[in-house]
Amino acid sequence: MRRTPALAAALCAVALAATACSSTAKPSAAGGAGFTPPRLQAMKTLGPGEGRVNLIAWAGYAEDGSDDPKVDWVHPFEKKTGCQVSTKVAGTSDEMVNLMKTGEYDAVSASGDASLRLIASGDAAPVNTDLVPNYKDVFASLKMQKWNSVNGVAYGIPHGYGANLLMYRKDKVSPAPDSWAPVFAADSPYKGRITAYDSPIYIADAALHLMSTRPELGIRNPYALDSKQFDAAVALLRQQNANIGEYWSDYLKEVSAFKSGNSVLGTTWQVIANTAQAEKAPVDAVLPKEGSTGWSDTWMVSAKAKHPNCAYRWMDWIVSPEANAQVAEYFGEAPANRLACDHTADKSFCATYHASDAAYWKRVWFWTTPIPQCVDGRKDTTCVPYAKWVQAWTGIKG
Amino acid sequence: MTALAAFLHRHPRLRLAGLLSAPTAWLVVAYLGSLAALFLSAFWTTDPFTSDVVRIWSLDNLRAVVTTDVFRTVALRSIGVAVAVTVIDVLLALPVAFYMAKVARPRHRRLLVVAVLTPLWASYLVKVYAWRAILAEGGPLDWVLRPLGLGSPGFGLPAVVAVLAYLWLPYMILPIHAGLEQLPDKLLEASADLGAGAGRTFRSVVLPMVLPSVAAGSVFTFSLSLGDYIAVQIVGGRTQLIGNLVYANITLDLPLAAALGTVPVVVILLYLLAVRRSGALRSL
């Protein structure tokens, strides 16, 4: 406080931007196209395995048969490499970022709204892709993207990508929705039965809806919102809050809510829809016509990894054609390895999930960390950074 | 050795200090120390991009906690829930404890105490998820209330109050039961002999005698409710309490979470002072 001018300090206090204001003191914050991550070295050569690897993963990414005996790509890995896998399932990107800070984990399946934060804080180390033989078969369109590399240095191995879908109870919602409109409408007939993802990044879903319903706001990318656009998205979510039954971040909680009918409509992942259907809940999931938010996930290695050699072996395993096909098919996302398409049980799987279908993925906005430098390329304004999204999310839930 | 014993025998104060220093150190370091660490980190800030804690002193977090509308609303809501849970538990615990201590046959009394304690053996999460199933649409509560033209209240604030009242009820019953056990039956008989009805006896004899126990129980139910955030996540629908704010911020903004965490500490301190002032703790 002492080092900031009085006016700025007062503004900071009013805006409760305790976090945003002190950032000027730290050079690690994002800077335009390229911020400077802490100088860390990637591994040079692969050593013998350490016998263990601790993973942070999205639900369904590291299945060892305990959810479904037929779904298991962890035990074959353990048998092949001698690395015992222990997995911590995280519900949100924020949780992943926080778990990585503990230094107890070796690798993480980070989405685009976590990866840059992990790189900037020095929690994720650069990855030597030469030590991952299967990397060569990963779709070129996924390599060295802005969420998995910085200044030409790779920080992870692409895992798979998909869209956040709209799930509904077939017996309670008619007509079948093809748009996000009933989720956001103030007079939605499903008041009190709507569910939403409990994370600040969900603000982008509202922004995406505004892109088609209020073009005058000029939103071109749901992760690049100036203050006027941001306020509109927050207002929409406040209005939605009155209709929400419950927010979810634990996927089992959403499954149970849809099974009982406490939730009948709302955002979901394909794996949740699959699980709910397997438990005989009459649900379906669609990609609405406005498009959707989505994820493109990257396996990253912790800078403090105690088992880096096993972590590299895991990264190679999870993008190997066979394992990548299994995880993609179980989770319901497009695989990262192009050869995986030959190994799926359903031969039309890659077509169904639009792997390498560039036109389809134009409608999906992959999670990205919002930073002051607008990620849509606008130079004449500053965008609302993620720290403000977090504060706004608390306010939305009230 | 004998010299040391003789020395200690001559210096009772030193003896006492030697006995008490270990537990005192534990109390100061582990308990007050962590509170102090919490309070200190409330004055730090975080890097907004990486969420790393930056050790720059500022009052912004505490100011934000006091001035932001949503934090105030949530704090008041949490206090409201804690008060409601406490009141419900007192109303439920008084008759139950009275029956256990005074009405039931002596050989049943012990069994009843065990019965009250049994739920404490089950995992917290199991009990809360059981309540989620009970309150769900088409669940047991719905099924029971449907013939009466009612339905389950669903997930929300009432569900949170009900579940917390259920969870903390034993902590209210046990102190009241202990208080009532010490109440001599003779006093009840004397009151009846003097012509007082059941209501008058309860108001003028029982209540003043068990008030300290009620106060002790209320400290449990109040503080446990004020800090809870898991039951809210499971049966609270879209409700958030102060614990959820702490939980939501602890991942990304530890200093703000610490500042929010001081709110229940302050509220509970004030509550303890109020209880003390009322004199309810004097006879404990």
PDB file of N, CA and C in Angstrom, chain B residues 185-242:
ATOM      1  N   ASP B 185     -33.953 -34.938  42.593  1.00  0.00           N
ATOM      2  CA  ASP B 185     -35.377 -35.178  42.397  1.00  0.00           C
ATOM      3  C   ASP B 185     -36.211 -34.475  43.469  1.00  0.00           C
ATOM      4  N   LYS B 186     -35.578 -34.310  44.640  1.00  0.00           N
ATOM      5  CA  LYS B 186     -36.283 -33.677  45.768  1.00  0.00           C
ATOM      6  C   LYS B 186     -36.816 -32.292  45.406  1.00  0.00           C
ATOM      7  N   LEU B 187     -36.012 -31.573  44.608  1.00  0.00           N
ATOM      8  CA  LEU B 187     -36.432 -30.219  44.236  1.00  0.00           C
ATOM      9  C   LEU B 187     -37.721 -30.266  43.415  1.00  0.00           C
ATOM     10  N   LEU B 188     -37.803 -31.236  42.487  1.00  0.00           N
ATOM     11  CA  LEU B 188     -39.010 -31.360  41.676  1.00  0.00           C
ATOM     12  C   LEU B 188     -40.203 -31.699  42.581  1.00  0.00           C
ATOM     13  N   GLU B 189     -39.957 -32.604  43.517  1.00  0.00           N
ATOM     14  CA  GLU B 189     -41.048 -32.985  44.430  1.00  0.00           C
ATOM     15  C   GLU B 189     -41.470 -31.806  45.291  1.00  0.00           C
ATOM     16  N   ALA B 190     -40.484 -31.062  45.785  1.00  0.00           N
ATOM     17  CA  ALA B 190     -40.798 -29.895  46.614  1.00  0.00           C
ATOM     18  C   ALA B 190     -41.634 -28.900  45.845  1.00  0.00           C
ATOM     19  N   SER B 191     -41.249 -28.687  44.582  1.00  0.00           N
ATOM     20  CA  SER B 191     -41.982 -27.750  43.746  1.00  0.00           C
ATOM     21  C   SER B 191     -43.428 -28.216  43.587  1.00  0.00           C
ATOM     22  N   ALA B 192     -43.601 -29.518  43.368  1.00  0.00           N
ATOM     23  CA  ALA B 192     -44.948 -30.060  43.214  1.00  0.00           C
ATOM     24  C   ALA B 192     -45.724 -29.926  44.510  1.00  0.00           C
ATOM     25  N   ASP B 193     -45.056 -30.183  45.639  1.00  0.00           N
ATOM     26  CA  ASP B 193     -45.719 -30.064  46.939  1.00  0.00           C
ATOM     27  C   ASP B 193     -46.201 -28.648  47.192  1.00  0.00           C
ATOM     28  N   LEU B 194     -45.437 -27.695  46.674  1.00  0.00           N
ATOM     29  CA  LEU B 194     -45.815 -26.295  46.882  1.00  0.00           C
ATOM     30  C   LEU B 194     -46.893 -25.852  45.887  1.00  0.00           C
ATOM     31  N   GLY B 195     -47.344 -26.808  45.072  1.00  0.00           N
ATOM     32  CA  GLY B 195     -48.481 -26.509  44.211  1.00  0.00           C
ATOM     33  C   GLY B 195     -48.132 -26.048  42.810  1.00  0.00           C
ATOM     34  N   ALA B 196     -46.871 -26.141  42.407  1.00  0.00           N
ATOM     35  CA  ALA B 196     -46.507 -25.699  41.067  1.00  0.00           C
ATOM     36  C   ALA B 196     -46.845 -26.786  40.064  1.00  0.00           C
ATOM     37  N   GLY B 197     -47.382 -26.385  38.904  1.00  0.00           N
ATOM     38  CA  GLY B 197     -47.636 -27.331  37.827  1.00  0.00           C
ATOM     39  C   GLY B 197     -46.345 -27.674  37.115  1.00  0.00           C
ATOM     40  N   ALA B 198     -46.478 -28.548  36.097  1.00  0.00           N
ATOM     41  CA  ALA B 198     -45.286 -28.963  35.363  1.00  0.00           C
ATOM     42  C   ALA B 198     -44.588 -27.768  34.708  1.00  0.00           C
ATOM     43  N   GLY B 199     -45.398 -26.884  34.113  1.00  0.00           N
ATOM     44  CA  GLY B 199     -44.819 -25.729  33.415  1.00  0.00           C
ATOM     45  C   GLY B 199     -44.055 -24.832  34.379  1.00  0.00           C
ATOM     46  N   ARG B 200     -44.688 -24.568  35.523  1.00  0.00           N
ATOM     47  CA  ARG B 200     -44.073 -23.658  36.504  1.00  0.00           C
ATOM     48  C   ARG B 200     -42.788 -24.279  37.058  1.00  0.00           C
ATOM     49  N   THR B 201     -42.815 -25.586  37.315  1.00  0.00           N
ATOM     50  CA  THR B 201     -41.628 -26.267  37.819  1.00  0.00           C
ATOM     51  C   THR B 201     -40.493 -26.146  36.805  1.00  0.00           C
ATOM     52  N   PHE B 202     -40.856 -26.364  35.516  1.00  0.00           N
ATOM     53  CA  PHE B 202     -39.847 -26.287  34.472  1.00  0.00           C
ATOM     54  C   PHE B 202     -39.236 -24.889  34.435  1.00  0.00           C
ATOM     55  N   ARG B 203     -40.103 -23.845  34.454  1.00  0.00           N
ATOM     56  CA  ARG B 203     -39.633 -22.466  34.332  1.00  0.00           C
ATOM     57  C   ARG B 203     -38.811 -22.049  35.549  1.00  0.00           C
ATOM     58  N   SER B 204     -39.291 -22.369  36.749  1.00  0.00           N
ATOM     59  CA  SER B 204     -38.677 -21.799  37.958  1.00  0.00           C
ATOM     60  C   SER B 204     -37.634 -22.686  38.603  1.00  0.00           C
ATOM     61  N   VAL B 205     -37.654 -24.000  38.296  1.00  0.00           N
ATOM     62  CA  VAL B 205     -36.700 -24.899  38.955  1.00  0.00           C
ATOM     63  C   VAL B 205     -35.709 -25.492  37.954  1.00  0.00           C
ATOM     64  N   VAL B 206     -36.268 -26.185  36.931  1.00  0.00           N
ATOM     65  CA  VAL B 206     -35.400 -26.931  36.021  1.00  0.00           C
ATOM     66  C   VAL B 206     -34.551 -25.982  35.183  1.00  0.00           C
ATOM     67  N   LEU B 207     -35.224 -25.013  34.533  1.00  0.00           N
ATOM     68  CA  LEU B 207     -34.503 -24.174  33.571  1.00  0.00           C
ATOM     69  C   LEU B 207     -33.332 -23.422  34.202  1.00  0.00           C
ATOM     70  N   PRO B 208     -33.547 -22.750  35.357  1.00  0.00           N
ATOM     71  CA  PRO B 208     -32.396 -22.035  35.936  1.00  0.00           C
ATOM     72  C   PRO B 208     -31.245 -22.978  36.269  1.00  0.00           C
ATOM     73  N   MET B 209     -31.571 -24.226  36.657  1.00  0.00           N
ATOM     74  CA  MET B 209     -30.528 -25.160  37.039  1.00  0.00           C
ATOM     75  C   MET B 209     -29.756 -25.694  35.838  1.00  0.00           C
ATOM     76  N   VAL B 210     -30.446 -25.870  34.674  1.00  0.00           N
ATOM     77  CA  VAL B 210     -29.738 -26.451  33.534  1.00  0.00           C
ATOM     78  C   VAL B 210     -29.216 -25.388  32.559  1.00  0.00           C
ATOM     79  N   LEU B 211     -29.491 -24.122  32.869  1.00  0.00           N
ATOM     80  CA  LEU B 211     -29.059 -23.084  31.929  1.00  0.00           C
ATOM     81  C   LEU B 211     -27.562 -23.138  31.622  1.00  0.00           C
ATOM     82  N   PRO B 212     -26.715 -23.338  32.643  1.00  0.00           N
ATOM     83  CA  PRO B 212     -25.286 -23.442  32.322  1.00  0.00           C
ATOM     84  C   PRO B 212     -24.990 -24.585  31.339  1.00  0.00           C
ATOM     85  N   SER B 213     -25.703 -25.707  31.494  1.00  0.00           N
ATOM     86  CA  SER B 213     -25.496 -26.829  30.577  1.00  0.00           C
ATOM     87  C   SER B 213     -25.944 -26.459  29.169  1.00  0.00           C
ATOM     88  N   VAL B 214     -27.088 -25.774  29.075  1.00  0.00           N
ATOM     89  CA  VAL B 214     -27.572 -25.338  27.767  1.00  0.00           C
ATOM     90  C   VAL B 214     -26.537 -24.417  27.122  1.00  0.00           C
ATOM     91  N   ALA B 215     -25.982 -23.523  27.942  1.00  0.00           N
ATOM     92  CA  ALA B 215     -24.974 -22.603  27.409  1.00  0.00           C
ATOM     93  C   ALA B 215     -23.765 -23.378  26.901  1.00  0.00           C
ATOM     94  N   ALA B 216     -23.342 -24.372  27.687  1.00  0.00           N
ATOM     95  CA  ALA B 216     -22.182 -25.157  27.257  1.00  0.00           C
ATOM     96  C   ALA B 216     -22.482 -25.879  25.950  1.00  0.00           C
ATOM     97  N   GLY B 217     -23.667 -26.498  25.875  1.00  0.00           N
ATOM     98  CA  GLY B 217     -24.048 -27.184  24.633  1.00  0.00           C
ATOM     99  C   GLY B 217     -24.135 -26.236  23.467  1.00  0.00           C
ATOM    100  N   SER B 218     -24.658 -25.028  23.726  1.00  0.00           N
ATOM    101  CA  SER B 218     -24.832 -24.079  22.630  1.00  0.00           C
ATOM    102  C   SER B 218     -23.502 -23.617  22.081  1.00  0.00           C
ATOM    103  N   VAL B 219     -22.460 -23.611  22.923  1.00  0.00           N
ATOM    104  CA  VAL B 219     -21.139 -23.245  22.407  1.00  0.00           C
ATOM    105  C   VAL B 219     -20.701 -24.264  21.353  1.00  0.00           C
ATOM    106  N   PHE B 220     -20.976 -25.564  21.621  1.00  0.00           N
ATOM    107  CA  PHE B 220     -20.669 -26.599  20.629  1.00  0.00           C
ATOM    108  C   PHE B 220     -21.467 -26.388  19.360  1.00  0.00           C
ATOM    109  N   THR B 221     -22.800 -26.361  19.496  1.00  0.00           N
ATOM    110  CA  THR B 221     -23.631 -26.327  18.288  1.00  0.00           C
ATOM    111  C   THR B 221     -23.393 -25.049  17.498  1.00  0.00           C
ATOM    112  N   PHE B 222     -23.217 -23.943  18.197  1.00  0.00           N
ATOM    113  CA  PHE B 222     -23.033 -22.673  17.505  1.00  0.00           C
ATOM    114  C   PHE B 222     -21.722 -22.666  16.735  1.00  0.00           C
ATOM    115  N   SER B 223     -20.627 -23.053  17.413  1.00  0.00           N
ATOM    116  CA  SER B 223     -19.339 -22.935  16.722  1.00  0.00           C
ATOM    117  C   SER B 223     -19.190 -24.001  15.644  1.00  0.00           C
ATOM    118  N   LEU B 224     -19.712 -25.198  15.871  1.00  0.00           N
ATOM    119  CA  LEU B 224     -19.618 -26.229  14.836  1.00  0.00           C
ATOM    120  C   LEU B 224     -20.415 -25.825  13.599  1.00  0.00           C
ATOM    121  N   SER B 225     -21.596 -25.223  13.810  1.00  0.00           N
ATOM    122  CA  SER B 225     -22.410 -24.800  12.664  1.00  0.00           C
ATOM    123  C   SER B 225     -21.742 -23.655  11.915  1.00  0.00           C
ATOM    124  N   LEU B 226     -21.146 -22.760  12.657  1.00  0.00           N
ATOM    125  CA  LEU B 226     -20.562 -21.576  12.030  1.00  0.00           C
ATOM    126  C   LEU B 226     -19.393 -21.967  11.130  1.00  0.00           C
ATOM    127  N   GLY B 227     -18.684 -23.032  11.477  1.00  0.00           N
ATOM    128  CA  GLY B 227     -17.519 -23.393  10.686  1.00  0.00           C
ATOM    129  C   GLY B 227     -17.796 -24.404   9.597  1.00  0.00           C
ATOM    130  N   ASP B 228     -19.011 -24.945   9.538  1.00  0.00           N
ATOM    131  CA  ASP B 228     -19.243 -26.043   8.607  1.00  0.00           C
ATOM    132  C   ASP B 228     -19.320 -25.561   7.157  1.00  0.00           C
ATOM    133  N   TYR B 229     -18.725 -26.346   6.257  1.00  0.00           N
ATOM    134  CA  TYR B 229     -18.879 -26.024   4.838  1.00  0.00           C
ATOM    135  C   TYR B 229     -19.165 -27.259   4.004  1.00  0.00           C
ATOM    136  N   ILE B 230     -19.052 -28.445   4.602  1.00  0.00           N
ATOM    137  CA  ILE B 230     -19.217 -29.656   3.790  1.00  0.00           C
ATOM    138  C   ILE B 230     -20.693 -29.991   3.625  1.00  0.00           C
ATOM    139  N   ALA B 231     -21.439 -29.939   4.723  1.00  0.00           N
ATOM    140  CA  ALA B 231     -22.873 -30.219   4.626  1.00  0.00           C
ATOM    141  C   ALA B 231     -23.525 -29.247   3.645  1.00  0.00           C
ATOM    142  N   VAL B 232     -23.066 -27.991   3.655  1.00  0.00           N
ATOM    143  CA  VAL B 232     -23.651 -26.989   2.761  1.00  0.00           C
ATOM    144  C   VAL B 232     -23.414 -27.376   1.311  1.00  0.00           C
ATOM    145  N   GLN B 233     -22.215 -27.881   1.038  1.00  0.00           N
ATOM    146  CA  GLN B 233     -21.924 -28.260  -0.342  1.00  0.00           C
ATOM    147  C   GLN B 233     -22.792 -29.418  -0.792  1.00  0.00           C
ATOM    148  N   ILE B 234     -23.140 -30.288   0.131  1.00  0.00           N
ATOM    149  CA  ILE B 234     -23.836 -31.508  -0.256  1.00  0.00           C
ATOM    150  C   ILE B 234     -25.349 -31.309  -0.290  1.00  0.00           C
ATOM    151  N   VAL B 235     -25.902 -30.609   0.711  1.00  0.00           N
ATOM    152  CA  VAL B 235     -27.366 -30.443   0.726  1.00  0.00           C
ATOM    153  C   VAL B 235     -27.788 -28.976   0.596  1.00  0.00           C
ATOM    154  N   GLY B 236     -26.827 -28.070   0.391  1.00  0.00           N
ATOM    155  CA  GLY B 236     -27.152 -26.643   0.432  1.00  0.00           C
ATOM    156  C   GLY B 236     -27.660 -26.057  -0.875  1.00  0.00           C
ATOM    157  N   GLY B 237     -27.740 -26.853  -1.942  1.00  0.00           N
ATOM    158  CA  GLY B 237     -28.156 -26.274  -3.219  1.00  0.00           C
ATOM    159  C   GLY B 237     -27.183 -25.197  -3.637  1.00  0.00           C
ATOM    160  N   ARG B 238     -27.708 -23.980  -3.839  1.00  0.00           N
ATOM    161  CA  ARG B 238     -26.806 -22.909  -4.256  1.00  0.00           C
ATOM    162  C   ARG B 238     -26.388 -22.024  -3.094  1.00  0.00           C
ATOM    163  N   THR B 239     -26.690 -22.447  -1.862  1.00  0.00           N
ATOM    164  CA  THR B 239     -26.346 -21.640  -0.691  1.00  0.00           C
ATOM    165  C   THR B 239     -24.846 -21.631  -0.460  1.00  0.00           C
ATOM    166  N   GLN B 240     -24.281 -20.510  -0.043  1.00  0.00           N
ATOM    167  CA  GLN B 240     -22.917 -20.540   0.461  1.00  0.00           C
ATOM    168  C   GLN B 240     -22.852 -19.876   1.837  1.00  0.00           C
ATOM    169  N   LEU B 241     -22.069 -20.484   2.710  1.00  0.00           N
ATOM    170  CA  LEU B 241     -21.844 -19.954   4.048  1.00  0.00           C
ATOM    171  C   LEU B 241     -20.387 -19.500   4.148  1.00  0.00           C
ATOM    172  N   ILE B 242     -20.048 -18.930   5.290  1.00  0.00           N
ATOM    173  CA  ILE B 242     -18.721 -18.343   5.432  1.00  0.00           C
ATOM    174  C   ILE B 242     -17.621 -19.397   5.192  1.00  0.00           C
TER     175      ILE B 242
END
